[in-house]
Short mmCIF file of C-alpha atoms and ligand atoms in Angstrom, two decimals:
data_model
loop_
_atom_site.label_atom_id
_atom_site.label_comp_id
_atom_site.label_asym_id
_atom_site.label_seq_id
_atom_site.Cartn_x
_atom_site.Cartn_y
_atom_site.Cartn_z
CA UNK A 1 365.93 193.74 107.61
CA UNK A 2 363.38 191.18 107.44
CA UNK A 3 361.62 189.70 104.21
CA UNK A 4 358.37 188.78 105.04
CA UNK A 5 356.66 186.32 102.36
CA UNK A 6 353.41 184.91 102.35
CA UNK A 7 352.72 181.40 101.19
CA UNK A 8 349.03 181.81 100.80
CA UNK A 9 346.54 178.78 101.19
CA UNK A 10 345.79 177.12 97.66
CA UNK A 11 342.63 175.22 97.22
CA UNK A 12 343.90 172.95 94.73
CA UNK A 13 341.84 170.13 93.07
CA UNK A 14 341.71 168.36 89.63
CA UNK A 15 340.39 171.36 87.82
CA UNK A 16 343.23 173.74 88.99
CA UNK A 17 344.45 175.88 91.73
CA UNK A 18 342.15 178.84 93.22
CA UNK A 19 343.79 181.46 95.39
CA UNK A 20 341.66 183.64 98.40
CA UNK A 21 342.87 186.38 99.75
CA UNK A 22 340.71 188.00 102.80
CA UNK A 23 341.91 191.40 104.37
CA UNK A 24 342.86 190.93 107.87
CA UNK A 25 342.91 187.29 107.34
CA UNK A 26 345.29 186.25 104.60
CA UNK A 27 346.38 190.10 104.08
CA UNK A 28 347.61 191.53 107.13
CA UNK A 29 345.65 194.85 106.48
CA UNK A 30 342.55 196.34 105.25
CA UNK A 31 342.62 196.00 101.25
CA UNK A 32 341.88 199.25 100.01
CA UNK A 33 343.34 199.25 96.73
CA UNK A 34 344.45 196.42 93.68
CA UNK A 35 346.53 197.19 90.72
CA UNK A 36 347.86 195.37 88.68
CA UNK A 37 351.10 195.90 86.00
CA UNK A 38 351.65 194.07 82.98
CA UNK A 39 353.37 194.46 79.38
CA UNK A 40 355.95 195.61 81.21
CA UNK A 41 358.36 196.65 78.14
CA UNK A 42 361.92 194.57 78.66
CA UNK A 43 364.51 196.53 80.91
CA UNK A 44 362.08 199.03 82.71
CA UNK A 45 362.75 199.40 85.91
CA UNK A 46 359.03 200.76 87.88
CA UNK A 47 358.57 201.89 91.49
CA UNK A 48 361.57 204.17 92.70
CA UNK A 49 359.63 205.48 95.67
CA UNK A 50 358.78 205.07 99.17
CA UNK A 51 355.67 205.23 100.83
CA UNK A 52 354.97 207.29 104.04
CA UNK A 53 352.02 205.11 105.42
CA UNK A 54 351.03 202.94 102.48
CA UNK A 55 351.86 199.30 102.78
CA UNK A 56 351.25 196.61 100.15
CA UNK A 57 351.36 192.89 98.92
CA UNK A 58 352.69 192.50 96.07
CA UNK A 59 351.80 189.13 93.94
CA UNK A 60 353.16 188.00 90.64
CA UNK A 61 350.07 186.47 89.48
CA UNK A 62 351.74 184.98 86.51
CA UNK A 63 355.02 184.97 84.96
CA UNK A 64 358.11 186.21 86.96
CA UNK A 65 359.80 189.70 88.46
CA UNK A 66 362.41 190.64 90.76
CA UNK A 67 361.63 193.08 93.40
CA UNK A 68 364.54 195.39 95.55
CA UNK A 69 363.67 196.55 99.09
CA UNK A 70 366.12 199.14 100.60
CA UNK A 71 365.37 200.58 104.00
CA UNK A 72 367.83 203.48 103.46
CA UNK A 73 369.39 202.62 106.70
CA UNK A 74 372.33 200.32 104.87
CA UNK A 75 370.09 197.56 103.74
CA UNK A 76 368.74 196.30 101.08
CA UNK A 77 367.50 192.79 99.67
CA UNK A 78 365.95 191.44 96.30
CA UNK A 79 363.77 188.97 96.11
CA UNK A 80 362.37 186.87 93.36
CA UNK A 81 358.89 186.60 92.56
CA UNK A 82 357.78 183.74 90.53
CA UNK A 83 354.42 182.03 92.43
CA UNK A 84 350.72 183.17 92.13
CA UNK A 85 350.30 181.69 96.23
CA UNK A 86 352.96 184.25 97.57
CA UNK A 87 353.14 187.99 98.52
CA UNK A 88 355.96 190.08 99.84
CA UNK A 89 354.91 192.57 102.26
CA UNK A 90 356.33 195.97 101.86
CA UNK A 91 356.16 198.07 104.49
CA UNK A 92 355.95 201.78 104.76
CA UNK A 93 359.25 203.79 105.01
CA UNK A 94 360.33 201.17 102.41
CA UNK A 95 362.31 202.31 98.68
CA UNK A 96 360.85 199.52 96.15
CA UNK A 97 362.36 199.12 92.53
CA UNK A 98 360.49 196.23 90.42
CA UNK A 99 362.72 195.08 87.60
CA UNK A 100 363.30 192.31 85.48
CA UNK A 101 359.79 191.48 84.52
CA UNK A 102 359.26 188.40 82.04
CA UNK A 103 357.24 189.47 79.02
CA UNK A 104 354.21 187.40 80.72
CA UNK A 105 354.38 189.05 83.66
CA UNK A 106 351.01 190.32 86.06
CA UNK A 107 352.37 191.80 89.08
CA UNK A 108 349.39 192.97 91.50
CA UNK A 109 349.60 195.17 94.18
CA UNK A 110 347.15 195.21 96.75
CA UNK A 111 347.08 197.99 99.11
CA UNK A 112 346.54 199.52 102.44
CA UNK A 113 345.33 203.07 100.80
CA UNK A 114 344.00 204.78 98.26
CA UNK A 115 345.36 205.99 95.78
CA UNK A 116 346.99 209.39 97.34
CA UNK A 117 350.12 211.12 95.67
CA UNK A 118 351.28 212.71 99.15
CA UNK A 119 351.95 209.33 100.66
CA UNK A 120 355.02 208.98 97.83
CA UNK A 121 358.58 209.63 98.48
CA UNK A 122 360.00 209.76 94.92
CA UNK A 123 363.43 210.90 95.35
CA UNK A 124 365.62 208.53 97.19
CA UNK A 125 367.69 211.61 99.22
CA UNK A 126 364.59 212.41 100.36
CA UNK A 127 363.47 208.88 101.12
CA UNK A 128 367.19 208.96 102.65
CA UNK A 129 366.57 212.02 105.32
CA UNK A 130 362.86 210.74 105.81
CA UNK A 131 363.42 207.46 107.32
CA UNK A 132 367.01 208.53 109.20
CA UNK A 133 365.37 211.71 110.84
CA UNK A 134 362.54 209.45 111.69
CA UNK A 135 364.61 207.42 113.68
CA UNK A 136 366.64 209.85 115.51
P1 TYD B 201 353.48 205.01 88.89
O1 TYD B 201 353.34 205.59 90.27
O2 TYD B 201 354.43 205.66 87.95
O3 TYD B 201 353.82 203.48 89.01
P2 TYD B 201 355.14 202.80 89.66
O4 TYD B 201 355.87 203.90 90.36
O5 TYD B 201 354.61 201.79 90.63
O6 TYD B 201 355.90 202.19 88.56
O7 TYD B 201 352.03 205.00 88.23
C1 TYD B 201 351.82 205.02 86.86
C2 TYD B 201 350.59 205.86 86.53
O8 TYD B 201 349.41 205.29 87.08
C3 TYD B 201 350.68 207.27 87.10
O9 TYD B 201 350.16 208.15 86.11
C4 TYD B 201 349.78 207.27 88.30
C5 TYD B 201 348.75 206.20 87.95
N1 TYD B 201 348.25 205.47 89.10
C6 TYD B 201 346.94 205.64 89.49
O10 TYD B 201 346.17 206.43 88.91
N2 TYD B 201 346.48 204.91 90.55
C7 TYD B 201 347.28 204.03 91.20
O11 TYD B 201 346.80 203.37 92.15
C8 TYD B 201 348.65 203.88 90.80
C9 TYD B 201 349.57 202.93 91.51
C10 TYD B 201 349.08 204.62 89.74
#
């Protein structure tokens, strides 16, 4: 299973850092939809799903949060999210849990659809059964 970061361009000069982020450009995908989390209260643990189709960037914009990918085939990987110039890609078919926020924490989302409550896998035997009958 393969974590696929983006380090994304930053146009830094003496006033600061600016970030750009163009949809088939910079974002492998049309952008559809950006949300963003924040106040995330200490020890919450967000996500627990899987998306059918849907697949994302996800950006910690400021502060810090710890993301786990499992791709209910035996694999699974955290990764650290600390920089406002990277994204991890999530793909579809992919259980996400987003945990260990700092109190200063922005995590954005930007995504390939709209917002569309069929597209969610929510409980991870089902998640489970979807992605191993897929395969067969
Ligand atoms: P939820 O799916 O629980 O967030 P996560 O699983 O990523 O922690 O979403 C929280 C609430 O926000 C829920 O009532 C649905 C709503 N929501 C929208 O209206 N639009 C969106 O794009 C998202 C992601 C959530």
């Amino acid at each position: 299973m393969q974590i696929v970061k983006y380090q994304f361009q930053q146009h830094g000069d003496e006033r600061g850092q600016l970030v750009a982020l163009e949809e088939f450009n910079d974002i492998p995908f049309e952008i559809k939809r950006v949300y963003y989390m924040y106040d995330t209260a200490e020890g919450v643990i967000r996500g627990y799903h899987a998306h059918k189709s849907l697949k994302q960037i996800l950006i910690c914009i400021h502060g810090s949060c710890k993301i786990l990918l499992d791709n209910g085939k035996g694999e699974k990987k955290k990764v650290f999210l600390e920089k406002p110039y990277e994204g991890l890609f999530v793909d579809n078919n992919m259980w996400r849990e987003m945990y260990d926020f700092s109190p200063d924490a922005v995590l954005m989302c930007l995504a390939s659809e709209v917002y569309n409550e069929e597209d969610y896998i929510r409980n991870y035997d089902d998640f489970l059964k979807f992605v191993n009958e897929e395969s067969e």
